Short mmCIF file of C-alpha atoms and ligand atoms in Angstrom, two decimals:
data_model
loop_
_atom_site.label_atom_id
_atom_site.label_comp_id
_atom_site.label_asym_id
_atom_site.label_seq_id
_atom_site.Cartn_x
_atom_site.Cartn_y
_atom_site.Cartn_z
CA UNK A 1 113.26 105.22 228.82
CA UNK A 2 111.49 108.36 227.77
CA UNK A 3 109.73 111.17 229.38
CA UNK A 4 106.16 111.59 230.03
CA UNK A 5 103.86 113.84 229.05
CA UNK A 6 101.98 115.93 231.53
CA UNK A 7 98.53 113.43 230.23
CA UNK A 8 100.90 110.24 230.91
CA UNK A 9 101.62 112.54 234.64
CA UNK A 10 97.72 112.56 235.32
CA UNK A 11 97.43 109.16 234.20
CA UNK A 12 100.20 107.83 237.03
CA UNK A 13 98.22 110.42 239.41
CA UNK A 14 95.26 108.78 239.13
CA UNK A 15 96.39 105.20 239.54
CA UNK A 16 97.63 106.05 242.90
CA UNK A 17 95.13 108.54 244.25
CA UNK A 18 91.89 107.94 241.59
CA UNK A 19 89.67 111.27 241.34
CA UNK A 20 86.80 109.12 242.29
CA UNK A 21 87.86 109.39 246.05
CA UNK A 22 87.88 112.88 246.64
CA UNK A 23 85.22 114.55 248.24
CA UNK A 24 82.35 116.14 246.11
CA UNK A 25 83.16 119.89 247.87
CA UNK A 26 87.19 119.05 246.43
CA UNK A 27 89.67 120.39 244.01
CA UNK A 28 92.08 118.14 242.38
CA UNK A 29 93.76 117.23 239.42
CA UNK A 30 95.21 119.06 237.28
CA UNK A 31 94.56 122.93 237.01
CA UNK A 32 97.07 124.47 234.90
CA UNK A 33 99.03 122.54 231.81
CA UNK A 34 99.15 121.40 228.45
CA UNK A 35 98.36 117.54 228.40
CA UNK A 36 100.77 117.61 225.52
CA UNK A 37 103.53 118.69 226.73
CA UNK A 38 106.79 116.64 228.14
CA UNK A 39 107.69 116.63 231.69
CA UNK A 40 111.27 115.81 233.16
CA UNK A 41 111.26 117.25 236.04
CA UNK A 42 108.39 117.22 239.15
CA UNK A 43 108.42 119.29 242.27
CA UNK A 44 106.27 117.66 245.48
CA UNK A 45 105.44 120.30 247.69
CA UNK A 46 102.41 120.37 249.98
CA UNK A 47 100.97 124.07 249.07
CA UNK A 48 101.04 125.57 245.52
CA UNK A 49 102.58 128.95 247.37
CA UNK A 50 104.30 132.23 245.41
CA UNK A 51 107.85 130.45 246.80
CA UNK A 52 106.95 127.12 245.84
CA UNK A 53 105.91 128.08 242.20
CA UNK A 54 109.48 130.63 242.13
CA UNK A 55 111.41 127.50 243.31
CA UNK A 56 109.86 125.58 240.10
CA UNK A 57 110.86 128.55 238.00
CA UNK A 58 114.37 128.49 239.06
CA UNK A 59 114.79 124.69 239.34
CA UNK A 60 113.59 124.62 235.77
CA UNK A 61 110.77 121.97 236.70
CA UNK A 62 108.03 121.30 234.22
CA UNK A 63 105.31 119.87 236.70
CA UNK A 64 104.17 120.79 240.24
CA UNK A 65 102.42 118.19 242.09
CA UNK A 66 101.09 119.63 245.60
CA UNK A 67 98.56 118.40 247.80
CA UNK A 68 96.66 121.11 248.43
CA UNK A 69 94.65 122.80 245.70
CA UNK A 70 95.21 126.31 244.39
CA UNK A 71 91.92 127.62 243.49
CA UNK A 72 89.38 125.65 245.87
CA UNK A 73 87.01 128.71 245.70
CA UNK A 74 85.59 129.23 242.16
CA UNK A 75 87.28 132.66 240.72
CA UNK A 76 86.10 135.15 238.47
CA UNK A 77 89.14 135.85 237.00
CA UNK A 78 92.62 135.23 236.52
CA UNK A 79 94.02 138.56 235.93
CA UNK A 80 97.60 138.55 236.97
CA UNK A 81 96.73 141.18 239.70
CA UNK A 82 94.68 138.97 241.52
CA UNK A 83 96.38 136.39 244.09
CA UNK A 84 95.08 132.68 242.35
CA UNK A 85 95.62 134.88 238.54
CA UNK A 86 98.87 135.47 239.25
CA UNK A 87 99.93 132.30 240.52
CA UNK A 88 98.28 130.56 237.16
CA UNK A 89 99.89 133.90 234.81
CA UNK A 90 103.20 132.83 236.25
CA UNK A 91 102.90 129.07 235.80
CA UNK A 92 101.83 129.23 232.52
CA UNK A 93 104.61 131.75 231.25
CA UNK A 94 107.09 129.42 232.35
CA UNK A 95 105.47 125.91 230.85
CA UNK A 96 104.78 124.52 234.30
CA UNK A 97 102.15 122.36 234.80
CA UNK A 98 99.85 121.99 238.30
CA UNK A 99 98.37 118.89 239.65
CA UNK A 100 97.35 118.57 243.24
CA UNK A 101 95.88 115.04 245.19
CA UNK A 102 93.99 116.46 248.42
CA UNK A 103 91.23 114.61 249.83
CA UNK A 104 91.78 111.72 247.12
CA UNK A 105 95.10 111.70 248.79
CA UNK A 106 93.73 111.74 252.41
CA UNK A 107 91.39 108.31 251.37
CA UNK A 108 93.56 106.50 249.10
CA UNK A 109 96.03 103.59 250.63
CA UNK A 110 99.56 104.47 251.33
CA UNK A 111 97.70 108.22 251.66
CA UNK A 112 98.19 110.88 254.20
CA UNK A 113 97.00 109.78 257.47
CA UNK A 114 98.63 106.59 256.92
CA UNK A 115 102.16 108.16 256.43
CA UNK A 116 101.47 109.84 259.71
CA UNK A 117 99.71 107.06 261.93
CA UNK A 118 102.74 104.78 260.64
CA UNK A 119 105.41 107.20 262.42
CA UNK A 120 103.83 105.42 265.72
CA UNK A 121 104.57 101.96 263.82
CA UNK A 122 101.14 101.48 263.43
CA UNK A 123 100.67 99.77 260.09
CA UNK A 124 97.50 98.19 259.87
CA UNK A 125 95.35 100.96 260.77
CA UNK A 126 91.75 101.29 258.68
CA UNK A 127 89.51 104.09 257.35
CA UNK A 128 88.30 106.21 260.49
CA UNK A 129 85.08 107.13 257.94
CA UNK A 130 84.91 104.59 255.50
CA UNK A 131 84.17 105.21 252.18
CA UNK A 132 80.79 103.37 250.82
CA UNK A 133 82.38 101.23 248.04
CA UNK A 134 80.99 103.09 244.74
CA UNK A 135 81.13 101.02 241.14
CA UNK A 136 84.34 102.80 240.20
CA UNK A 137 86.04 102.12 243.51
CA UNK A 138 84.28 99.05 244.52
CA UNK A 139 86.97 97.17 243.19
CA UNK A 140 89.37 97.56 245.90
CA UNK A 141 89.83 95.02 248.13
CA UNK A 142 91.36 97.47 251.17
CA UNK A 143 88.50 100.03 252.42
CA UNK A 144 89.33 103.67 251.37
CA UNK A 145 88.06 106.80 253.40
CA UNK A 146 89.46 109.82 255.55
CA UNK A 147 91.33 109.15 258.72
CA UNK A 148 92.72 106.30 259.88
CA UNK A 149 92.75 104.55 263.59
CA UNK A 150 94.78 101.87 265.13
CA UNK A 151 96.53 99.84 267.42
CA UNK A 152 100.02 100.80 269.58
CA UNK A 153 101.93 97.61 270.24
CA UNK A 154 101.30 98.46 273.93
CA UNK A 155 99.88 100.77 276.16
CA UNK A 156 101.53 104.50 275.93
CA UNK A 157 100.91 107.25 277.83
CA UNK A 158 99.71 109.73 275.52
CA UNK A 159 102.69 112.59 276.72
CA UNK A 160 105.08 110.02 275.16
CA UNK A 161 103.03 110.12 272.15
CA UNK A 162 103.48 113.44 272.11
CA UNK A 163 107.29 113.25 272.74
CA UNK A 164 107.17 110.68 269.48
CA UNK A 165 105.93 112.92 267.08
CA UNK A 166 107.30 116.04 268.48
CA UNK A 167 110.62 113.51 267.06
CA UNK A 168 109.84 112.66 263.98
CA UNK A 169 107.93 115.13 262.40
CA UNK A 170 109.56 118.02 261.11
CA UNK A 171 110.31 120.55 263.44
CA UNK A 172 107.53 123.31 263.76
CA UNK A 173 107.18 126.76 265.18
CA UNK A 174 104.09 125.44 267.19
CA UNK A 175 104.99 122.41 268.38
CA UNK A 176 102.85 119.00 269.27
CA UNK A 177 99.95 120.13 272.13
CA UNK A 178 97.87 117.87 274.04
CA UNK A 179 94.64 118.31 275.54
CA UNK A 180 93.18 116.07 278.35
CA UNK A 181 95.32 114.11 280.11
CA UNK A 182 99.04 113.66 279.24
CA UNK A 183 99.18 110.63 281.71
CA UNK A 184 96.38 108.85 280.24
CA UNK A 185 97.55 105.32 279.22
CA UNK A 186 96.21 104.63 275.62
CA UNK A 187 96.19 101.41 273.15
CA UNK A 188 93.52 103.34 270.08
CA UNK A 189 95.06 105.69 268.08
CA UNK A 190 92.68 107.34 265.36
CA UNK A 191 95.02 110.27 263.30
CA UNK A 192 93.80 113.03 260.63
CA UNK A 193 96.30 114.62 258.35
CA UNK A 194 95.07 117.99 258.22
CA UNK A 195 92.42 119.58 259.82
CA UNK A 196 90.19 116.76 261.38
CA UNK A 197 88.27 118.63 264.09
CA UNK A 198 84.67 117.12 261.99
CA UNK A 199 85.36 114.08 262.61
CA UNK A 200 84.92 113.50 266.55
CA UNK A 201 81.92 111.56 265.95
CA UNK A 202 84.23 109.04 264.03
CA UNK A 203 86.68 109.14 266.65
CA UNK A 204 84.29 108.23 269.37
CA UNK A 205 82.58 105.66 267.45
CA UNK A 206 86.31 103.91 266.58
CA UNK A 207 86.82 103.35 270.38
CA UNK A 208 90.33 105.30 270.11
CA UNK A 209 91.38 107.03 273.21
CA UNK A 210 93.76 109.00 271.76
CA UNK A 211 93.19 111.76 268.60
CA UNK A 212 95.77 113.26 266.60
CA UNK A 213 95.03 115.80 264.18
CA UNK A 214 95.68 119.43 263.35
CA UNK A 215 93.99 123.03 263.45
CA UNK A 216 92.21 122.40 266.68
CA UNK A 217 90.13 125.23 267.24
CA UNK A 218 89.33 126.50 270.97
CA UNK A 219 85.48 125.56 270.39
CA UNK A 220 85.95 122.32 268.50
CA UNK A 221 88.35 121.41 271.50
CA UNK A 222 87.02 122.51 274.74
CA UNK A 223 83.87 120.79 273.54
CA UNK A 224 85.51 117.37 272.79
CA UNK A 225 87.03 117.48 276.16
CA UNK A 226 83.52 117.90 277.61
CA UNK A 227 82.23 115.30 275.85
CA UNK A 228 84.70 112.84 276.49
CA UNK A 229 85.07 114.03 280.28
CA UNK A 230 81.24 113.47 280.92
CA UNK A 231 81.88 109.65 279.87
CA UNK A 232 85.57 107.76 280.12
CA UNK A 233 87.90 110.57 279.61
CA UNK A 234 88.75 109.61 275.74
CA UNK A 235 90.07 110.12 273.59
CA UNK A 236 92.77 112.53 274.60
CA UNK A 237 93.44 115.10 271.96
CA UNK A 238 96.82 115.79 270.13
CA UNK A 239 97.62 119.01 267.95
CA UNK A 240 100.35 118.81 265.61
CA UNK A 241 101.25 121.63 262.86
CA UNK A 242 98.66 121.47 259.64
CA UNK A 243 101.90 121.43 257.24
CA UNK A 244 103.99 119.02 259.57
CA UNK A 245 101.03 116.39 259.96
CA UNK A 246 100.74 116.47 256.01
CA UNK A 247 104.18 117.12 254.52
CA UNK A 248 105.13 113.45 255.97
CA UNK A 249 103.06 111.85 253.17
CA UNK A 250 105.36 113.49 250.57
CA UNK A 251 108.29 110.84 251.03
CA UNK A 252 105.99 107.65 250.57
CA UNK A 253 104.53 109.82 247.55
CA UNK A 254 107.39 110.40 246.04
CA UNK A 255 108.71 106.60 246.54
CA UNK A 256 105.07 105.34 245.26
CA UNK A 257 105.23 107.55 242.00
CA UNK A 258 109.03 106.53 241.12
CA UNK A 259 107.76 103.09 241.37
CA UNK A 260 104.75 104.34 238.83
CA UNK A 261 106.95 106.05 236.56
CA UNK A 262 109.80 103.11 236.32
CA UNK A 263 107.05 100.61 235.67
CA UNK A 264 105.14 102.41 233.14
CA UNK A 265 109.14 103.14 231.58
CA UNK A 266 109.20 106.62 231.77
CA UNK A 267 112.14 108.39 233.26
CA UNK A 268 111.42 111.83 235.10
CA UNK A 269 113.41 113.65 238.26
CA UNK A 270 111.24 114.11 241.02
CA UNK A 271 112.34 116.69 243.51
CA UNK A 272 110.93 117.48 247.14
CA UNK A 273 110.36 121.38 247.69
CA UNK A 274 113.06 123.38 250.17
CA UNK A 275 110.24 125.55 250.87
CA UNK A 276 108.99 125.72 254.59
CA UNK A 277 105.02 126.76 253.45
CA UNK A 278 103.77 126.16 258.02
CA UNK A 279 103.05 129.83 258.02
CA UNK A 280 103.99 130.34 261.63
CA UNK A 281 107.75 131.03 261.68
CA UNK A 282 108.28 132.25 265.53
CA UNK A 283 106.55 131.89 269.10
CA UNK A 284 107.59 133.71 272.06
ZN1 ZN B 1 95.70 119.87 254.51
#
């Protein structure tokens, strides 16, 4: 067994969240690193923080694979006095490398919404917006695309969906809200890790009476509820924590790329961050 190098990293990336799938307005791969160099150690985290990238320093990792993206907005420069400069001035003085998955991540199988629709057991759920097949994903046979929306064994009512989640994800400073009715018995689940308050047309069109996403705004909300109130009442809306409705898809990550790595024969430590990056850390 032998290490990989931060170009064999990519490569095992790719085959589990291909570029191809990310939206055009995206930021992923990777954006700091030497292709060349070796890589024993990885650190999953969900955002490419100041304490995530200190934890990599002191844990000695070579790699940081994060979800999110750390320069989504085109800079102008990476001076170390700026707030993306010295985030890239620190990784590179310390040989760490930077890959993030985002939206490639939200669309691929086994990716984000499906880690979090599956803590309802729900394990057959599809695409909420499909992805058109293109010619360099069009070989897939299961349909890719942001989202995801299912089936509950039985009828819930949505508070006890609530309850659920509230459960199993990790614990969060502001909690699992509903809006609508917490009464309302519900079958259709539809689920975006992350903020998913563009996709209500989606939802509607799915049938689901129940949506569970994150970042619900006031507008975004209060309108949904108007809409849905002036027909059936659905779907009932759930707000979970951003980091919380995300960070879930780290564990089946992890598991899919020490499956990638063992097959391919490399050997490389892959370690889940301690850091806590939901930025709200008390409610009164
Ligand atoms: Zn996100």
């Amino acid at each position: 067994m032998k290490h990989p190098k931060v170009s064999d990293c990519v490569e095992v990336f790719d085959s589990l969240w291909p570029t191809a799938l990310a939206e055009p307005w995206d930021s992923v791969g990777l954006s700091v690193g030497d292709p060349a160099a070796e890589v024993r150690s990885i650190l999953l985290a969900l955002d490419p923080m100041d304490a995530v990238i200190a934890e990599a320093v002191v844990l000695g990792a070579d790699l940081v694979f994060t979800h999110h993206p750390l320069i989504l907005k085109p800079v102008k420069t990476v001076s170390a006095s700026t707030l993306k400069g010295g985030a890239v001035h620190t990784l590179i003085s310390n040989d760490i490398a930077l890959f993030n998955a985002h939206t490639n991540a939200d669309s691929a199988r086994e990716g984000v919404s499906d880690a979090l629709i599956s803590l309802l057991d729900i394990r057959d759920a599809v695409p909420l917006a499909p992805h058109a097949p293109s010619p360099r994903t069009g070989a897939e046979t299961l349909p890719t695309g942001i989202g995801r929306v299912g089936d509950l064994a039985r009828p819930t009512p949505v508070r006890d969906i609530a309850r659920t989640l509230a459960e199993k994800l990790p614990r969060t400073t502001t909690g699992v809200r509903i809006a609508g009715d917490p009464g309302a018995t519900v079958t259709r689940v539809a689920v975006c890790g992350g903020a998913g308050d563009s996709l209500f047309d989606e939802v509607r069109a799915s049938g689901a009476e129940v949506y569970i996403t994150a970042d619900l705004r006031h507008h975004p909300a209060t309108e949904a509820r108007d809409t849905a109130n002036r027909g059936d009442g659905r779907p009932q809306l759930i707000d979970v924590s951003h980091w919380a409705s995300e960070t879930v898809w780290l564990e089946s990550a992890a598991r899919a790329l020490e499956a990638e790595f063992g097959e391919r024969g490399f050997t490389v430590a892959l370690q889940h961050s301690a850091v806590n990056t939901d930025p709200w850390v008390e409610r009164y």
